[in-house]
């Protein structure tokens, strides 16, 4: 019997080794065959990761969208796919502009945003009606508009990108975080500007702390705010945490209870994000979001500092396609005139 057991054991061992060898071959050989086929089938261009960049095209501001896209495209080798979001009546105009200019090489898709999703969710604000444009809220609906990407960049239209967008895309998001933003207290050189124009950079500037619902959040009014004009977002986390629903809930509560601070112009789309992402967001390298360029027509940054900046943002009333505004030369470098002639720059001599 001893002899019989050892023969059995040897046979069993051989059987196990054979199975292991077959499995090893399956696992290790198959992918290499597939890989070879893939290389034959696809050009190296298609093998690269696509970087999805979402940007809006609003009526009257399309020159901004074009300049932003032009700056991104010119400063990267990466495979960028632009999602240009507009209302039904603006999409044909932006499409023609791109197709009839040197931007015709870019990869882009137009996405129609239906403003009906906002019905009953926006409180009318007479002081800055432009902030109530439906496209200001596109960032709340990213996973509904962009289906097939895990990671997405969202940019406001009034930005210029001077760095390689790949670098921004590579921003690390902490586990469980659905988005990364720039903190408003993150850059010493911008503090002077902020102080000189009396800008808000804390939660107190955006939320009305006299309201119980705001106090109940337990967020200190001196907490540093962040700016959602540049977002690196993880779509899976966003969907899993149902963030769109949460943002909508706070929009609705504001309609009923007027929760946002009336002192701040930009509060309409920013405030719900400050509440929902409080303590649950990662940070973007500050040089990737130099902002407040549109805050005052006479507060200027140093030229050297602006050259170092990777992304410039003209948030505020004074836009670089209008007059007066500052650092317009940096913006105009990337502007491409409208072939249809509808969009024109406002300049002192025009």
Short mmCIF file of C-alpha atoms in Angstrom, two decimals:
data_model
loop_
_atom_site.label_atom_id
_atom_site.label_comp_id
_atom_site.label_asym_id
_atom_site.label_seq_id
_atom_site.Cartn_x
_atom_site.Cartn_y
_atom_site.Cartn_z
CA UNK A 1 0.00 0.00 0.00
CA UNK A 2 2.86 2.42 0.75
CA UNK A 3 4.14 1.97 -2.79
CA UNK A 4 0.60 2.48 -4.15
CA UNK A 5 0.18 5.76 -2.17
CA UNK A 6 3.46 7.20 -3.41
CA UNK A 7 2.56 6.40 -7.06
CA UNK A 8 -0.81 8.08 -6.53
CA UNK A 9 0.88 11.09 -5.00
CA UNK A 10 3.28 11.34 -7.91
CA UNK A 11 0.39 11.09 -10.41
CA UNK A 12 -1.55 13.73 -8.51
CA UNK A 13 1.48 16.01 -8.43
CA UNK A 14 1.98 15.54 -12.19
CA UNK A 15 -1.67 16.33 -12.80
CA UNK A 16 -1.42 19.51 -10.72
CA UNK A 17 1.75 20.56 -12.56
CA UNK A 18 0.07 19.96 -15.93
CA UNK A 19 -2.96 22.04 -14.97
CA UNK A 20 -0.66 24.79 -13.69
CA UNK A 21 1.33 24.74 -16.94
CA UNK A 22 -1.86 25.01 -19.03
CA UNK A 23 -3.17 27.89 -16.89
CA UNK A 24 0.21 29.63 -16.99
CA UNK A 25 0.22 29.45 -20.79
CA UNK A 26 -3.35 30.70 -21.01
CA UNK A 27 -2.67 33.69 -18.78
CA UNK A 28 0.74 34.63 -20.15
CA UNK A 29 0.47 33.75 -23.82
CA UNK A 30 -3.01 35.02 -24.64
CA UNK A 31 -2.46 38.65 -23.74
CA UNK A 32 0.78 38.82 -25.74
CA UNK A 33 -1.02 37.50 -28.81
CA UNK A 34 -3.80 40.00 -28.20
CA UNK A 35 -1.27 42.75 -27.65
CA UNK A 36 0.38 42.01 -30.98
CA UNK A 37 -2.94 42.12 -32.75
CA UNK A 38 -3.84 45.37 -31.02
CA UNK A 39 -0.60 46.97 -32.14
CA UNK A 40 -1.29 45.87 -35.71
CA UNK A 41 -4.89 47.09 -35.61
CA UNK A 42 -4.51 50.45 -33.93
CA UNK A 43 -2.21 53.33 -34.62
CA UNK A 44 -0.08 54.40 -31.62
CA UNK A 45 -2.17 57.61 -31.50
CA UNK A 46 -5.26 55.61 -30.49
CA UNK A 47 -3.39 53.67 -27.84
CA UNK A 48 -2.76 56.86 -25.89
CA UNK A 49 -5.07 57.74 -23.06
CA UNK A 50 -7.68 60.28 -24.08
CA UNK A 51 -7.88 63.36 -21.90
CA UNK A 52 -11.50 64.56 -21.78
CA UNK A 53 -11.85 68.33 -21.27
CA UNK A 54 -15.33 69.73 -20.71
CA UNK A 55 -15.88 73.39 -21.58
CA UNK A 56 -19.04 75.40 -22.22
CA UNK A 57 -19.91 77.55 -25.22
CA UNK A 58 -22.35 80.25 -24.13
CA UNK A 59 -23.98 82.78 -26.43
CA UNK A 60 -22.00 86.03 -26.47
CA UNK A 61 -18.89 84.37 -24.97
CA UNK A 62 -17.87 81.89 -27.63
CA UNK A 63 -14.62 83.71 -28.27
CA UNK A 64 -13.65 82.66 -24.75
CA UNK A 65 -14.31 78.99 -25.49
CA UNK A 66 -12.28 79.17 -28.69
CA UNK A 67 -9.31 80.90 -27.01
CA UNK A 68 -9.30 78.36 -24.15
CA UNK A 69 -9.39 75.40 -26.56
CA UNK A 70 -6.72 76.95 -28.77
CA UNK A 71 -4.39 77.46 -25.75
CA UNK A 72 -4.84 73.86 -24.53
CA UNK A 73 -4.37 72.32 -27.97
CA UNK A 74 -1.25 74.38 -28.74
CA UNK A 75 0.54 73.51 -25.49
CA UNK A 76 0.26 69.72 -25.37
CA UNK A 77 1.15 66.59 -27.29
CA UNK A 78 -1.54 64.67 -25.38
CA UNK A 79 -4.61 63.20 -27.04
CA UNK A 80 -7.25 65.69 -25.83
CA UNK A 81 -10.95 65.14 -26.52
CA UNK A 82 -12.94 68.36 -26.06
CA UNK A 83 -16.55 68.08 -24.94
CA UNK A 84 -18.08 71.43 -25.89
CA UNK A 85 -21.35 71.89 -24.02
CA UNK A 86 -23.90 74.38 -25.28
CA UNK A 87 -27.58 75.14 -25.56
CA UNK A 88 -29.38 74.01 -28.69
CA UNK A 89 -29.13 77.41 -30.42
CA UNK A 90 -25.37 77.96 -29.75
CA UNK A 91 -23.95 74.63 -30.90
CA UNK A 92 -24.10 75.24 -34.70
CA UNK A 93 -22.18 78.54 -34.30
CA UNK A 94 -19.29 77.06 -32.26
CA UNK A 95 -19.11 74.05 -34.58
CA UNK A 96 -18.73 76.28 -37.67
CA UNK A 97 -16.14 78.43 -35.90
CA UNK A 98 -13.98 75.40 -35.12
CA UNK A 99 -14.40 73.72 -38.49
CA UNK A 100 -13.52 76.91 -40.40
CA UNK A 101 -10.41 77.85 -38.41
CA UNK A 102 -7.05 76.33 -37.58
CA UNK A 103 -8.81 74.39 -34.79
CA UNK A 104 -10.32 72.03 -37.37
CA UNK A 105 -7.63 69.47 -36.38
CA UNK A 106 -8.92 69.06 -32.81
CA UNK A 107 -10.92 66.07 -31.51
CA UNK A 108 -14.22 67.39 -30.22
CA UNK A 109 -17.82 66.45 -29.52
CA UNK A 110 -20.66 68.91 -28.99
CA UNK A 111 -23.07 68.11 -26.18
CA UNK A 112 -26.44 69.79 -25.83
CA UNK A 113 -27.38 70.84 -22.31
CA UNK A 114 -31.09 70.92 -21.58
CA UNK A 115 -31.84 73.84 -19.22
CA UNK A 116 -35.12 72.19 -18.18
CA UNK A 117 -33.16 70.15 -15.62
CA UNK A 118 -32.72 73.41 -13.68
CA UNK A 119 -36.42 74.26 -13.57
CA UNK A 120 -37.35 75.39 -10.05
CA UNK A 121 -33.77 75.08 -8.80
CA UNK A 122 -32.43 78.60 -9.38
CA UNK A 123 -33.32 81.65 -7.34
CA UNK A 124 -33.38 84.78 -9.50
CA UNK A 125 -30.59 87.21 -8.64
CA UNK A 126 -30.84 90.68 -10.13
CA UNK A 127 -27.31 91.82 -9.21
CA UNK A 128 -25.46 89.57 -11.70
CA UNK A 129 -27.95 87.86 -14.01
CA UNK A 130 -25.12 86.43 -16.15
CA UNK A 131 -24.29 84.04 -13.30
CA UNK A 132 -27.70 82.42 -13.69
CA UNK A 133 -26.96 81.25 -17.23
CA UNK A 134 -27.89 77.56 -17.39
CA UNK A 135 -24.39 76.61 -18.55
CA UNK A 136 -22.96 77.77 -15.20
CA UNK A 137 -24.47 74.60 -13.76
CA UNK A 138 -23.07 72.15 -16.31
CA UNK A 139 -20.34 71.19 -13.80
CA UNK A 140 -23.07 69.73 -11.50
CA UNK A 141 -24.08 67.26 -14.22
CA UNK A 142 -20.73 65.95 -15.48
CA UNK A 143 -21.49 62.20 -15.24
CA UNK A 144 -24.77 62.66 -17.09
CA UNK A 145 -23.07 64.47 -19.97
CA UNK A 146 -19.86 62.45 -20.17
CA UNK A 147 -20.41 58.71 -20.21
CA UNK A 148 -17.27 56.75 -21.00
CA UNK A 149 -14.50 58.39 -18.99
CA UNK A 150 -13.31 57.67 -15.46
CA UNK A 151 -11.46 60.97 -15.04
CA UNK A 152 -12.52 64.31 -16.53
CA UNK A 153 -11.25 67.90 -16.52
CA UNK A 154 -13.85 70.68 -16.35
CA UNK A 155 -12.78 74.26 -17.20
CA UNK A 156 -14.62 77.57 -17.15
CA UNK A 157 -14.55 79.32 -20.53
CA UNK A 158 -12.63 82.39 -19.24
CA UNK A 159 -9.32 80.54 -18.82
CA UNK A 160 -6.10 80.26 -20.80
CA UNK A 161 -3.86 77.22 -20.39
CA UNK A 162 -0.13 77.91 -20.66
CA UNK A 163 1.08 74.52 -19.38
CA UNK A 164 0.66 70.97 -20.68
CA UNK A 165 -2.89 69.81 -19.83
CA UNK A 166 -1.49 66.28 -19.24
CA UNK A 167 0.04 67.64 -16.02
CA UNK A 168 -3.35 68.83 -14.75
CA UNK A 169 -4.94 65.53 -15.78
CA UNK A 170 -2.31 63.67 -13.72
CA UNK A 171 -3.51 65.43 -10.52
CA UNK A 172 -3.86 62.73 -7.86
CA UNK A 173 -7.26 62.38 -6.21
CA UNK A 174 -7.28 60.86 -2.74
CA UNK A 175 -9.29 57.62 -2.34
CA UNK A 176 -12.98 58.47 -1.89
CA UNK A 177 -12.60 61.95 -3.41
CA UNK A 178 -14.72 62.74 -6.47
CA UNK A 179 -12.98 66.04 -7.31
CA UNK A 180 -9.92 68.24 -6.91
CA UNK A 181 -10.10 72.06 -6.79
CA UNK A 182 -7.81 74.99 -6.01
CA UNK A 183 -8.05 76.34 -2.50
CA UNK A 184 -8.54 80.08 -2.25
CA UNK A 185 -5.83 80.44 0.41
CA UNK A 186 -3.20 78.46 -1.44
CA UNK A 187 -0.99 81.02 -3.13
CA UNK A 188 0.84 83.80 -1.25
CA UNK A 189 1.34 85.94 -4.38
CA UNK A 190 -2.42 86.14 -4.96
CA UNK A 191 -3.13 87.25 -1.40
CA UNK A 192 -2.07 90.82 -2.15
CA UNK A 193 -4.49 90.96 -5.06
CA UNK A 194 -7.30 89.43 -3.00
CA UNK A 195 -6.77 91.95 -0.19
CA UNK A 196 -6.49 94.93 -2.51
CA UNK A 197 -9.85 94.24 -4.18
CA UNK A 198 -11.63 93.06 -1.02
CA UNK A 199 -12.30 89.62 -2.43
CA UNK A 200 -13.90 86.83 -0.47
CA UNK A 201 -11.88 83.67 0.08
CA UNK A 202 -13.75 82.04 2.96
CA UNK A 203 -17.08 80.29 3.32
CA UNK A 204 -18.50 83.41 4.94
CA UNK A 205 -18.33 85.15 1.56
CA UNK A 206 -20.57 82.51 -0.03
CA UNK A 207 -23.00 81.27 2.62
CA UNK A 208 -25.40 83.23 4.81
CA UNK A 209 -24.44 82.28 8.36
CA UNK A 210 -27.53 84.00 9.76
CA UNK A 211 -29.52 81.05 8.38
CA UNK A 212 -30.00 78.02 10.64
CA UNK A 213 -29.53 75.52 7.78
CA UNK A 214 -26.05 76.94 7.16
CA UNK A 215 -25.10 77.00 10.85
CA UNK A 216 -26.30 73.40 11.15
CA UNK A 217 -23.62 72.33 8.64
CA UNK A 218 -21.03 72.93 11.35
CA UNK A 219 -18.57 74.52 8.89
CA UNK A 220 -16.59 77.42 10.36
CA UNK A 221 -17.24 80.67 8.43
CA UNK A 222 -13.49 81.29 8.24
CA UNK A 223 -12.91 77.99 6.36
CA UNK A 224 -11.02 78.59 3.14
CA UNK A 225 -13.25 78.42 0.06
CA UNK A 226 -12.23 76.83 -3.26
CA UNK A 227 -12.90 77.83 -6.84
CA UNK A 228 -14.81 75.34 -9.03
CA UNK A 229 -13.73 76.97 -12.32
CA UNK A 230 -11.07 74.26 -12.74
CA UNK A 231 -12.03 70.73 -11.66
CA UNK A 232 -10.35 67.36 -12.01
CA UNK A 233 -13.14 64.86 -11.34
CA UNK A 234 -13.54 61.12 -10.85
CA UNK A 235 -16.83 60.07 -12.46
CA UNK A 236 -17.15 56.75 -10.64
CA UNK A 237 -16.89 58.38 -7.21
CA UNK A 238 -19.22 61.18 -8.33
CA UNK A 239 -21.90 58.67 -9.35
CA UNK A 240 -21.41 56.41 -6.33
CA UNK A 241 -21.78 59.34 -3.93
CA UNK A 242 -24.75 60.70 -5.92
CA UNK A 243 -23.21 64.16 -5.87
CA UNK A 244 -25.46 65.58 -8.60
CA UNK A 245 -28.50 64.80 -6.41
CA UNK A 246 -26.82 66.43 -3.39
CA UNK A 247 -25.97 69.57 -5.38
CA UNK A 248 -29.55 69.79 -6.66
CA UNK A 249 -30.86 69.44 -3.11
CA UNK A 250 -28.87 72.51 -2.01
CA UNK A 251 -29.99 74.48 -5.06
CA UNK A 252 -33.59 73.71 -4.16
CA UNK A 253 -33.08 74.61 -0.51
CA UNK A 254 -31.61 77.94 -1.59
CA UNK A 255 -34.72 78.68 -3.68
CA UNK A 256 -36.83 78.06 -0.58
CA UNK A 257 -34.61 79.56 2.14
CA UNK A 258 -32.18 81.98 0.39
CA UNK A 259 -29.08 80.43 1.96
CA UNK A 260 -26.28 81.99 -0.05
CA UNK A 261 -24.58 85.24 0.77
CA UNK A 262 -25.91 88.13 -1.26
CA UNK A 263 -22.57 89.95 -1.08
CA UNK A 264 -20.84 87.65 -3.51
CA UNK A 265 -21.50 87.56 -7.23
CA UNK A 266 -20.13 84.11 -7.92
CA UNK A 267 -22.03 82.36 -5.17
CA UNK A 268 -24.77 80.85 -7.26
CA UNK A 269 -22.91 77.84 -8.69
CA UNK A 270 -20.06 77.86 -6.18
CA UNK A 271 -22.05 77.71 -2.93
CA UNK A 272 -23.67 74.26 -3.41
CA UNK A 273 -20.24 72.86 -4.29
CA UNK A 274 -18.66 74.40 -1.19
CA UNK A 275 -21.28 72.61 0.92
CA UNK A 276 -21.26 69.23 -0.84
CA UNK A 277 -17.46 68.92 -1.28
CA UNK A 278 -16.51 70.37 2.12
CA UNK A 279 -13.66 68.28 3.54
CA UNK A 280 -14.08 65.77 0.69
CA UNK A 281 -11.92 67.10 -2.12
CA UNK A 282 -8.31 66.92 -3.22
CA UNK A 283 -6.25 69.96 -4.26
CA UNK A 284 -4.87 71.12 -7.58
CA UNK A 285 -1.37 72.57 -7.80
CA UNK A 286 -1.91 76.34 -7.25
CA UNK A 287 0.05 77.25 -10.41
CA UNK A 288 -2.67 75.40 -12.33
CA UNK A 289 -5.28 77.94 -11.30
CA UNK A 290 -4.10 81.56 -11.11
CA UNK A 291 -7.32 83.48 -10.74
CA UNK A 292 -9.00 86.82 -10.04
CA UNK A 293 -7.63 88.31 -13.28
CA UNK A 294 -11.13 89.61 -14.01
CA UNK A 295 -11.79 91.00 -10.56
CA UNK A 296 -10.73 94.59 -11.15
CA UNK A 297 -9.79 96.54 -14.28
CA UNK A 298 -6.63 97.92 -12.69
CA UNK A 299 -5.16 95.28 -10.36
CA UNK A 300 -2.30 93.57 -12.15
CA UNK A 301 -0.03 90.61 -11.40
CA UNK A 302 3.70 90.79 -12.16
CA UNK A 303 4.58 89.70 -15.69
CA UNK A 304 7.14 87.20 -14.38
CA UNK A 305 4.55 85.54 -12.15
CA UNK A 306 2.07 85.29 -15.02
CA UNK A 307 4.66 83.67 -17.26
CA UNK A 308 5.24 80.97 -14.64
CA UNK A 309 1.50 80.29 -14.32
CA UNK A 310 0.15 77.13 -15.98
CA UNK A 311 -3.44 78.34 -16.14
CA UNK A 312 -4.90 81.87 -15.96
CA UNK A 313 -8.51 82.51 -14.98
CA UNK A 314 -10.32 85.84 -15.55
CA UNK A 315 -13.02 85.17 -12.95
CA UNK A 316 -14.89 88.34 -12.02
CA UNK A 317 -16.71 90.95 -14.09
CA UNK A 318 -13.85 92.21 -16.26
CA UNK A 319 -13.36 89.70 -19.09
CA UNK A 320 -10.41 89.80 -21.50
CA UNK A 321 -12.64 89.94 -24.60
CA UNK A 322 -14.35 93.04 -23.15
CA UNK A 323 -13.07 96.44 -22.11
CA UNK A 324 -11.75 97.40 -19.59
CA UNK A 325 -9.80 94.35 -18.43
CA UNK A 326 -6.23 93.42 -17.52
CA UNK A 327 -3.57 91.21 -19.12
CA UNK A 328 -5.63 91.02 -22.32
CA UNK A 329 -2.48 90.44 -24.41
CA UNK A 330 -1.97 87.03 -22.76
CA UNK A 331 -5.51 86.08 -23.65
CA UNK A 332 -5.47 87.50 -27.19
CA UNK A 333 -2.42 85.36 -28.06
CA UNK A 334 -4.82 82.43 -28.27
CA UNK A 335 -7.94 84.07 -29.64
CA UNK A 336 -9.04 83.04 -33.14
CA UNK A 337 -11.41 85.51 -34.85
CA UNK A 338 -14.94 84.32 -35.64
CA UNK A 339 -15.10 83.42 -39.35
CA UNK A 340 -18.80 84.43 -39.35
CA UNK A 341 -17.95 87.86 -37.87
CA UNK A 342 -20.68 87.57 -35.21
CA UNK A 343 -18.33 87.60 -32.21
CA UNK A 344 -16.15 90.71 -31.95
CA UNK A 345 -13.67 91.83 -29.31
CA UNK A 346 -14.56 95.01 -27.44
CA UNK A 347 -11.53 97.29 -27.50
CA UNK A 348 -11.13 101.00 -26.60
CA UNK A 349 -10.62 101.89 -30.28
CA UNK A 350 -13.43 99.68 -31.60
#
